[in-house]
Short mmCIF file of C-alpha atoms (C1' of nucleotides) in Angstrom, two decimals:
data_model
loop_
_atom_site.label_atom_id
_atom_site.label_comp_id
_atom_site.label_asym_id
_atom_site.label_seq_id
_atom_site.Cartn_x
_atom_site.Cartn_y
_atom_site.Cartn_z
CA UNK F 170 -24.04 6.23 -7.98
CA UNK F 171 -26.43 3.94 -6.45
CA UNK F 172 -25.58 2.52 -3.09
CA UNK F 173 -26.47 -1.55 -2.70
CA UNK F 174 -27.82 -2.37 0.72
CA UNK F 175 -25.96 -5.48 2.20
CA UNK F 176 -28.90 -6.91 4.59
CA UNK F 177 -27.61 -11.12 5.09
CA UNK F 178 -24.90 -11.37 7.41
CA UNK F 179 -22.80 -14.45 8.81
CA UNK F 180 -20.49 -14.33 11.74
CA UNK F 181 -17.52 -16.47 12.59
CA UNK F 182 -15.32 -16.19 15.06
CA UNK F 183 -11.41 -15.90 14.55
CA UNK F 184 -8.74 -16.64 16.42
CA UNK F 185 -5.11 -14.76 15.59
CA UNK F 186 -2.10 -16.21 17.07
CA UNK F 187 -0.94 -14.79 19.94
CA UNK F 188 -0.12 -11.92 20.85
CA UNK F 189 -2.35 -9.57 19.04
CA UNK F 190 -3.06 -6.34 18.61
CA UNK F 191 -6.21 -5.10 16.70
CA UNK F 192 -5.84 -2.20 16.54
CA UNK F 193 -2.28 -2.40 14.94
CA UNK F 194 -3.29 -4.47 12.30
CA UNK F 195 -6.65 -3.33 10.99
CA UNK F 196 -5.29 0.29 11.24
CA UNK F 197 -2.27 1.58 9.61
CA UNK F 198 -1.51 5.17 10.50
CA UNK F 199 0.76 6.01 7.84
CA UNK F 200 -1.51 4.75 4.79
CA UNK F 201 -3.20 7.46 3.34
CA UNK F 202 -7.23 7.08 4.16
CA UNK F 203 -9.33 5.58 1.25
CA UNK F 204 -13.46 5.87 1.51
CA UNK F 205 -13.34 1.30 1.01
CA UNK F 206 -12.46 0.83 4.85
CA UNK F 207 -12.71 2.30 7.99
CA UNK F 208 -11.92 1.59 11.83
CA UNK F 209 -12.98 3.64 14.92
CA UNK F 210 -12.67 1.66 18.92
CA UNK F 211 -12.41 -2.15 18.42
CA UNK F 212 -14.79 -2.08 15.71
CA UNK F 213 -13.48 -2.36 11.79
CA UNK F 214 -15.30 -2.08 8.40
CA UNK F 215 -13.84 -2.69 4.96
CA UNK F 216 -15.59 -3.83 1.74
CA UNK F 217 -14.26 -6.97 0.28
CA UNK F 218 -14.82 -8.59 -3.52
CA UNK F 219 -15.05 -12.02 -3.74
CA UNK F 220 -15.97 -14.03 -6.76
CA UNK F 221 -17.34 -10.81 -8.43
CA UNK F 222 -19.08 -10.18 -5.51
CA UNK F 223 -18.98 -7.17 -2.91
CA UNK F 224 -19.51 -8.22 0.23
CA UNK F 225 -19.06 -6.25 3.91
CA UNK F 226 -16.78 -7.11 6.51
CA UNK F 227 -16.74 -6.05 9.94
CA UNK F 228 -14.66 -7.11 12.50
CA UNK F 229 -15.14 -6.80 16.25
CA UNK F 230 -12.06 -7.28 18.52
CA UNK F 231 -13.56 -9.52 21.34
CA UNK F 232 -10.33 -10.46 22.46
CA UNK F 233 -7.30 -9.90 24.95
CA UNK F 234 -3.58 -9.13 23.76
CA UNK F 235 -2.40 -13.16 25.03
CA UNK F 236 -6.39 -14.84 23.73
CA UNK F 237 -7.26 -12.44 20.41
CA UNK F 238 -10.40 -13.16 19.29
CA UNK F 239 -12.17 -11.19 16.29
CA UNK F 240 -16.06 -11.30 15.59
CA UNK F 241 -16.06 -11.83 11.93
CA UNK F 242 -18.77 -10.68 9.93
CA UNK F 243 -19.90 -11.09 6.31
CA UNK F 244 -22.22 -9.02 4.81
CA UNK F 245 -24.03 -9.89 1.46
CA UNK F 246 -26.85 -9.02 -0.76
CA UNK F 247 -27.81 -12.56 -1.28
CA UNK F 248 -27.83 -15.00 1.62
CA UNK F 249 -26.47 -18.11 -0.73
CA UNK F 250 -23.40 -16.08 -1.61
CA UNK F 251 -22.55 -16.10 2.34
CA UNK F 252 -22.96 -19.50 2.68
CA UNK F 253 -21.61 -21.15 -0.06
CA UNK F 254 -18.36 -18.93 0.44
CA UNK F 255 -17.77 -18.10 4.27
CA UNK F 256 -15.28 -20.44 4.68
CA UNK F 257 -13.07 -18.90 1.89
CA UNK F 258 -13.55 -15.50 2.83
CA UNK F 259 -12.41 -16.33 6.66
CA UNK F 260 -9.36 -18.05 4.85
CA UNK F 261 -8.59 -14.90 2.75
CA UNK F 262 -9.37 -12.43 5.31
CA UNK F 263 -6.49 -14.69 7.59
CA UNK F 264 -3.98 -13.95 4.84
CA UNK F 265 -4.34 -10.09 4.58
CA UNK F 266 -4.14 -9.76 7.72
CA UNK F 267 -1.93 -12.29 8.44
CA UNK F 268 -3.36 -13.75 11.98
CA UNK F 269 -2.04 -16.98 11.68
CA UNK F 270 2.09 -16.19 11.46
CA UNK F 271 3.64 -16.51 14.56
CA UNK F 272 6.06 -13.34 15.42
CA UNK F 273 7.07 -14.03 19.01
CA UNK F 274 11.12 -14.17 18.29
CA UNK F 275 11.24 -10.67 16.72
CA UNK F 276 8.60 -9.55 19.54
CA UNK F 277 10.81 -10.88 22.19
CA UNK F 278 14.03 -10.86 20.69
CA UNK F 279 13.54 -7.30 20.30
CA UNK F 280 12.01 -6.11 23.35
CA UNK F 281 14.64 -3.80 25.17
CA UNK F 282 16.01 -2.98 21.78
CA UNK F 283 16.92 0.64 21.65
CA UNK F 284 15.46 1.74 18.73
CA UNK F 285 11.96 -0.66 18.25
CA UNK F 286 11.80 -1.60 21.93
CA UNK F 287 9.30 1.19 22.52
CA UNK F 288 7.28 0.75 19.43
CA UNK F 289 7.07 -3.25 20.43
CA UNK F 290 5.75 -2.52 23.88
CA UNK F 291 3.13 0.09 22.23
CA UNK F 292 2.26 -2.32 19.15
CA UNK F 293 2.83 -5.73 20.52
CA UNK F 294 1.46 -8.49 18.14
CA UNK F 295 0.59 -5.99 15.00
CA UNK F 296 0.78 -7.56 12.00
CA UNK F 297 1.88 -6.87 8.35
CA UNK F 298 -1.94 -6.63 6.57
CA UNK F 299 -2.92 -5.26 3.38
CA UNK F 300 -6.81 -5.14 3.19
CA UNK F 301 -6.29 -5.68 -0.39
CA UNK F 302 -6.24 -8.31 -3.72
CA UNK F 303 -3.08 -7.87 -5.62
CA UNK F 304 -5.20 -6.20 -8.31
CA UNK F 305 -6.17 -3.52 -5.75
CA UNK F 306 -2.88 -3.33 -4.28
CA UNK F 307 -1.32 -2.77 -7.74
CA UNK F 308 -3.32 0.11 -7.91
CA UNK F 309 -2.02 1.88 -4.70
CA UNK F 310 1.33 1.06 -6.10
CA UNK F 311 0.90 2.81 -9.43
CA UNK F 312 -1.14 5.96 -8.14
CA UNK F 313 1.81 6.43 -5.64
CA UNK F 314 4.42 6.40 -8.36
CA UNK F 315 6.74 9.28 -9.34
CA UNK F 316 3.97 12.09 -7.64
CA UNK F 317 3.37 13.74 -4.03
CA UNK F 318 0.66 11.84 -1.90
CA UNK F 319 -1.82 14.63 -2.52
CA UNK F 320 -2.05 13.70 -6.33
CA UNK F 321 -1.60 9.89 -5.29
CA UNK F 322 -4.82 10.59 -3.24
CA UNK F 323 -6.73 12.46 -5.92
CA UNK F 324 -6.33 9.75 -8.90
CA UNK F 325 -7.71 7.42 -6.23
CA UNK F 326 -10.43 9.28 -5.45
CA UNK F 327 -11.34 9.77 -9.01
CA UNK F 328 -10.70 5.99 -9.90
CA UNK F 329 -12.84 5.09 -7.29
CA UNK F 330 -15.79 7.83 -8.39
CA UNK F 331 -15.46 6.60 -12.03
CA UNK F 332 -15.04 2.44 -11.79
CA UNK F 333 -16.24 1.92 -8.27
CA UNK F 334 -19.93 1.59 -6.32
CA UNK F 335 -21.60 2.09 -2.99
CA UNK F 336 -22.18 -0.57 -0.45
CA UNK F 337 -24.55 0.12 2.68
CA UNK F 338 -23.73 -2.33 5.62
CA UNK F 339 -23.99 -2.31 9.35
CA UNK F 340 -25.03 1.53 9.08
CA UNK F 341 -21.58 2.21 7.18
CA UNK F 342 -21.28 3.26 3.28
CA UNK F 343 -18.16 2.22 1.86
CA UNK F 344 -16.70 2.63 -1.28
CA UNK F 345 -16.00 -0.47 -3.26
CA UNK F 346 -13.05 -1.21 -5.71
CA UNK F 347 -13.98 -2.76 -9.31
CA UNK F 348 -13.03 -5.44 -11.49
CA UNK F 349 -10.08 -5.49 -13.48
CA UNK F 350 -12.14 -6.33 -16.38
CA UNK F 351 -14.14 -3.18 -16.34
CA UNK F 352 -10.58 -1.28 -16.53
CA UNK F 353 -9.77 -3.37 -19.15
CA UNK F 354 -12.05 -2.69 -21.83
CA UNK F 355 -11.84 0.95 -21.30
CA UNK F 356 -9.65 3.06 -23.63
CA UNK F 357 -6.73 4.63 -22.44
CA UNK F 358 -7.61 8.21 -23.43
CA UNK F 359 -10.82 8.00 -21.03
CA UNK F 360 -8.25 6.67 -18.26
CA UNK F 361 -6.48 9.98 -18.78
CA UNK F 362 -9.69 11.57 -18.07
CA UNK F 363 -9.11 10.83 -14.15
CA UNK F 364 -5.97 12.64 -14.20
CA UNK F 365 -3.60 9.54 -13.76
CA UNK F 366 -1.16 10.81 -16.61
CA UNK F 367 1.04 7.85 -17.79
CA UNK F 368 -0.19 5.85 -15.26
CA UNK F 369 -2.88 5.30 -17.40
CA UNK F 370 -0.94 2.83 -19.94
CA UNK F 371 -0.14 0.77 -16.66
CA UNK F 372 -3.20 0.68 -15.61
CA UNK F 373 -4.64 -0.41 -18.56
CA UNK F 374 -1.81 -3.15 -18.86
CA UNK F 375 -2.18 -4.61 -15.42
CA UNK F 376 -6.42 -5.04 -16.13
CA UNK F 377 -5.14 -6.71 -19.36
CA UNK F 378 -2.94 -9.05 -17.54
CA UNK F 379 -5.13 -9.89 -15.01
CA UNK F 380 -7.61 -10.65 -17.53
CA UNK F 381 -5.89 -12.68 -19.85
CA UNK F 382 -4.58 -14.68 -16.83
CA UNK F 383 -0.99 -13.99 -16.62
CA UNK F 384 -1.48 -12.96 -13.07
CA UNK F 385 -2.35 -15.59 -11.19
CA UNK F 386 -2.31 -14.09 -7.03
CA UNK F 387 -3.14 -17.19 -5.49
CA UNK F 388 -0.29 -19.26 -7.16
CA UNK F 389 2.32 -16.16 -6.61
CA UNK F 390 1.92 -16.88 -2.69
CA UNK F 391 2.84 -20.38 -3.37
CA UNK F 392 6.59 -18.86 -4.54
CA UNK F 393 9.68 -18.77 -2.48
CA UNK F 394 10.77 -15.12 -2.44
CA UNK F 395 13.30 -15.04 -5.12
CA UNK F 396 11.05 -16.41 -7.65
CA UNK F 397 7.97 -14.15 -5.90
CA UNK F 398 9.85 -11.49 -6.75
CA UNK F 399 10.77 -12.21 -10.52
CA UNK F 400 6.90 -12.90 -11.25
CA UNK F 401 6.40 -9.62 -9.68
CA UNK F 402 8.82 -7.54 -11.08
CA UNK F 403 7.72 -9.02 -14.46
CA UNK F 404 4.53 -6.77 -14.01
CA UNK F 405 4.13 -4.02 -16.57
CA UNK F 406 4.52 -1.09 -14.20
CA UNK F 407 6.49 -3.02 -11.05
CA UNK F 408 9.74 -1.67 -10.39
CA UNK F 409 12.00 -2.15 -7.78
CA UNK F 410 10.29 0.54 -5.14
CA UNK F 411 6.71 -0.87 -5.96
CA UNK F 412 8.17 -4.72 -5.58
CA UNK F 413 9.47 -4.25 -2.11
CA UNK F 414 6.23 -2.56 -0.82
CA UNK F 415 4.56 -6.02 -2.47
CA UNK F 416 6.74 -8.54 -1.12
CA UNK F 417 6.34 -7.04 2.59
CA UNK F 418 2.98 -6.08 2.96
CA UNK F 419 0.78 -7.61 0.43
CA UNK F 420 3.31 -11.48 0.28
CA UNK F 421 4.41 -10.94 4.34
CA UNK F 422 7.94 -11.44 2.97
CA UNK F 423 9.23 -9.95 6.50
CA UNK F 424 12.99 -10.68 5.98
CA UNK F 425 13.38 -8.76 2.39
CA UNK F 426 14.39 -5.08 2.40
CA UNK F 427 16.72 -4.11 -0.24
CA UNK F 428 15.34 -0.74 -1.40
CA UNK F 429 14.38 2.20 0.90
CA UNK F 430 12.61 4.38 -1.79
CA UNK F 431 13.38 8.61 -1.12
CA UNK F 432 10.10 9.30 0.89
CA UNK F 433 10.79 6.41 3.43
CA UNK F 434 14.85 7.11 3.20
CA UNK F 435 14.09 10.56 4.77
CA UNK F 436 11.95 9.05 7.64
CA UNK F 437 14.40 6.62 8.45
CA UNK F 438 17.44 8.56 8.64
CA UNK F 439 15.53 10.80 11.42
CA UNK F 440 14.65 7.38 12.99
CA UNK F 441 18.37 5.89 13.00
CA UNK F 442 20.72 8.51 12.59
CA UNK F 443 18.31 11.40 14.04
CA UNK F 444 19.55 13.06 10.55
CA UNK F 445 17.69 15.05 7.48
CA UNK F 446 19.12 12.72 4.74
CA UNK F 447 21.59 9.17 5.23
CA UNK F 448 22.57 7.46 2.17
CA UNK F 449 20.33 4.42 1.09
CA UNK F 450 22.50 1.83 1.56
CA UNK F 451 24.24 3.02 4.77
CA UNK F 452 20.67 2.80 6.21
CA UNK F 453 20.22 -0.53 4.58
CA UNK F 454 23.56 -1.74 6.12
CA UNK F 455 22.69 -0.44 9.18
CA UNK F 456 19.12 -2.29 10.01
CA UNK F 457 20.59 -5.45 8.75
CA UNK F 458 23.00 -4.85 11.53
CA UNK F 459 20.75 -4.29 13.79
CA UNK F 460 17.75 -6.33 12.95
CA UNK F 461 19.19 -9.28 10.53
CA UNK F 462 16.31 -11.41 9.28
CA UNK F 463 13.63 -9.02 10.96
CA UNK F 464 14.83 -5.88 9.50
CA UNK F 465 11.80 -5.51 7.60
CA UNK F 466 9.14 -5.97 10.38
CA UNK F 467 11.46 -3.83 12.86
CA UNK F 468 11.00 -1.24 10.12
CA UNK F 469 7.51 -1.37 9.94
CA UNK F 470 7.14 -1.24 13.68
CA UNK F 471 8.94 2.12 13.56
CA UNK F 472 7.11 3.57 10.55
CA UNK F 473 3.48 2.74 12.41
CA UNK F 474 4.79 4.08 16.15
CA UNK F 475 5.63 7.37 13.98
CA UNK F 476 2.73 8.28 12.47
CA UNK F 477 0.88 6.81 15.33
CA UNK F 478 2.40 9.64 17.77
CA UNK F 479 1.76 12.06 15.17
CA UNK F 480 -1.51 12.68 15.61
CA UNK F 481 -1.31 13.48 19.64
CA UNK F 482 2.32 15.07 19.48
CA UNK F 483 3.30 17.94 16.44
CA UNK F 484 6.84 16.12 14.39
CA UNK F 485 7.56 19.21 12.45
CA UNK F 486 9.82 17.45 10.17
CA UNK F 487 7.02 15.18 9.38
CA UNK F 488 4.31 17.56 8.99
CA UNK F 489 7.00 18.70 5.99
CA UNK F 490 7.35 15.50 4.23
CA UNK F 491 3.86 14.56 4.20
CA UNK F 492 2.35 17.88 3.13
CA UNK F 493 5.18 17.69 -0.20
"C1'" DC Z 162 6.44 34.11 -15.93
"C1'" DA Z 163 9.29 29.67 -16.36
"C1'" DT Z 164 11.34 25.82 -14.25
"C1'" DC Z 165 11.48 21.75 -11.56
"C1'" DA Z 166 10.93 17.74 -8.73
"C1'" DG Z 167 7.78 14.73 -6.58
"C1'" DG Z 168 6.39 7.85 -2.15
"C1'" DG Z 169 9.14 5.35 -10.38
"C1'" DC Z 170 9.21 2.91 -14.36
"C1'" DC Z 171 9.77 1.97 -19.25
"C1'" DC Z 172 12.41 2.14 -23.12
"C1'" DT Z 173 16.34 3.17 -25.88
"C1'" DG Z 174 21.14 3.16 -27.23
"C1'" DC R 16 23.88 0.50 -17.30
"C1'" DA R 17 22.83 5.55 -17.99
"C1'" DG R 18 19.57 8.77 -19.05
"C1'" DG R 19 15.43 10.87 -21.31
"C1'" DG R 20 10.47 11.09 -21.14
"C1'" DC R 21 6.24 10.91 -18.88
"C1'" DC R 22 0.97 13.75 -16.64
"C1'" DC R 23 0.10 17.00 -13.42
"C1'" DT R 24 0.70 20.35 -9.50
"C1'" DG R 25 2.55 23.27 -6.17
"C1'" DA R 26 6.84 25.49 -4.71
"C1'" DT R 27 10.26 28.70 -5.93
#
DNA sequence: CATCAGGGCCCTG
DNA sequence: CAGGGCCCTGAT
C-alpha cells in the first residue's frame, strides 16, 4: 500500500460555542481505536474524504473552556482542491463535531446532579461528534453487530487493509476509509474473504444504496426525528440498536433514547442501580425520570467519564465486559 | 470434543 | 410478533 504525501495545507480558525471542551469531543474513550484518526495533548489528526478526495485534518485547541478556539487545518495533495472547498469542509467538520449547538441548559441544569454532576464538571462543554460520513459510520454499525468488540475490531482492520490507503500529513500516517463505490462492485464472496461473515450481504447492500442514490446524508439531516428515523431504519442492515447509535451520535438527536442495547444495559445498571444486570426498560424509565429531554446526552456524559477513569483507576467489572 | 453466545438484523410463517 | 439462521471465535 502506497502512502500519498499531503504537502498543501490551509488553516482556518474555528470558533465552538461556548463552553468547550477539546479534548471531550475529538476524543471518545469508549470507541474502540481505528488507525484513520488520532489525538495526543491539544493536538488532533483524522483523515477526511471529501468529493472523492482524502484530505488531512488537524486540529489545534488554541482556546479556553468560556472562548474555544480550534486551529483548523486542511491538508491536500493538490492546492486547488483546498481552495475551492475549505469553506465546505469547515462547514462539515462543524457538524461532526457539532461546535455550533448550544448545550448550556443540560450543562447547568445538571450541574449538582447526583449521578452526571461529576462527569459535567470533568467534561464540561463535550460534544456528541462522530468523525465520520454516514457511509463510514454505517460501517462501524455493521462490524459491531451480533459479535464481541475484538472481532468488531478485526473486520475493521481488515476492511481497512483491503479497500483503504495511506495518507502522510503533518508527520502522521493515517489510514483512510474508501468509497462506497469500490465496495460496491466487489462480489460478495471476496467480502467474505475479510472475515465479516453475513455482514458481508449488508455491506454490499449499503455500497449499492449509496450508489444508486437512495441514501442521500445531507437531505436525512434536514428530517425531524421521527421521519430521520424511518429513512434510517429503512437501511438494509439498520435495526433498532444500530438506529439509536445513528440518531445520537452521527444526527445529534440528543433527546431520543428508546433502546439500551445488552453491552450498554450492563454498564448502565452499574452506573444507576450500582447492579450486574437491570431490566431495559426500568433503566429507560429511570433516566427519563431523571434526565427528561437530556437523557441521551446525560448518558453519554456517563459512558465517556467511565472509560475516561478507566485508564488511571482498574473497574474490574469493566475490564470483564470489554475483554468479552 | 461439542456447544453456545456475543455491542443484531433479516426473513418467514 | 415470535423465532430460526447467520460467520466466526473464545469460553466452558
Amino acid at each position: 500500500m502506497t502512502t500519498k504525501q499531503l504537502v498543501h495545507k490551509a488553516t482556518v480558525s474555528v470558533h465552538p460555542e461556548p463552553p468547550f471542551s477539546f479534548v471531550g469531543t475529538v476524543h471518545k474513550p469508549s470507541n474502540f481505536p481505528t488507525t484513520d484518526r488520532m489525538y495526543k495533548g491539544n493536538e488532533y489528526w483524522q483523515s477526511f474524504n471529501w468529493n472523492d478526495t482524502a484530505y488531512g485534518i488537524k486540529m489545534i485547541d488554541v482556546g479556553t473552556f468560556e472562548t474555544p478556539n480550534i486551529s483548523l487545518e486542511i491538508y491536500s495533495d493538490l492546492e486547488t482542491d483546498i481552495g475551492h472547498h475549505v469553506d465546505e469542509i469547515v462547514q462539515e467538520i462543524e457538524f461532526r463535531f457539532d461546535l455550533k449547538s448550544d448545550y448550556s441548559p443540560f450543562l447547568e441544569g445538571f450541574a449538582t446532579d447526583p449521578i452526571v454532576g461529576s462527569a459535567i464538571k470533568k467534561w464540561n462543554g463535550m460534544r456528541v461528534s462522530s468523525p465520520y460520513s454516514l457511509y463510514e459510520f454505517l460501517l462501524v454499525t455493521t462490524v459491531l453487530q451480533n459479535t464481541t468488540v475484538k472481532r468488531s475490531f478485526q473486520m475493521m482492520s481488515n476492511l481497512f487493509e483491503r479497500f483503504g490507503s495511506k495518507i502522510l500529513f503533518d508527520g502522521r500516517e493515517l489510514s483512510t476509509f474508501w468509497s462506497a463505490k469500490s465496495v460496491h462492485v466487489v462480489g460478495e464472496e471476496e467480502l467474505r474473504e475479510l472475515k465479516v461473515g453475513y455482514r458481508a450481504k449488508t455491506l454490499k447492500r449499503q455500497a449499492g444504496e449509496f450508489v444508486g442514490g437512495k441514501i442521500d446524508e445531507f437531505q436525512l439531516r434536514t428530517m425531524a426525528a421521527t421521519e430521520l428515523k424511518t429513512n434510517l431504519l429503512d437501511i438494509y442492515g439498520v435495526g433498532p440498536a444500530s438506529v439509536q447509535y445513528l440518531m445520537f451520535e452521527k444526527f445529534h438527536q440528543y433527546h431520543i433514547c428508546d433502546r439500551i442495547p445488552p453491552w450498554e444495559q450492563k454498564i448502565y445498571s452499574r452506573l444507576l442501580f450500582d447492579k450486574e444486570l437491570v431490566g431495559e426498560q426500568q433503566l429507560l424509565d429511570e433516566i427519563e425520570r431523571r434526565w427528561g429531554e437530556w437523557k441521551m446526552l446525560a448518558m453519554h456524559y456517563l459512558f465517556e467519564n467511565l472509560f475516561w477513569l478507566r485508564k488511571t483507576n482498574n473497574i474490574e467489572w469493566l475490564e470483564a465486559l470489554i475483554l468479552l
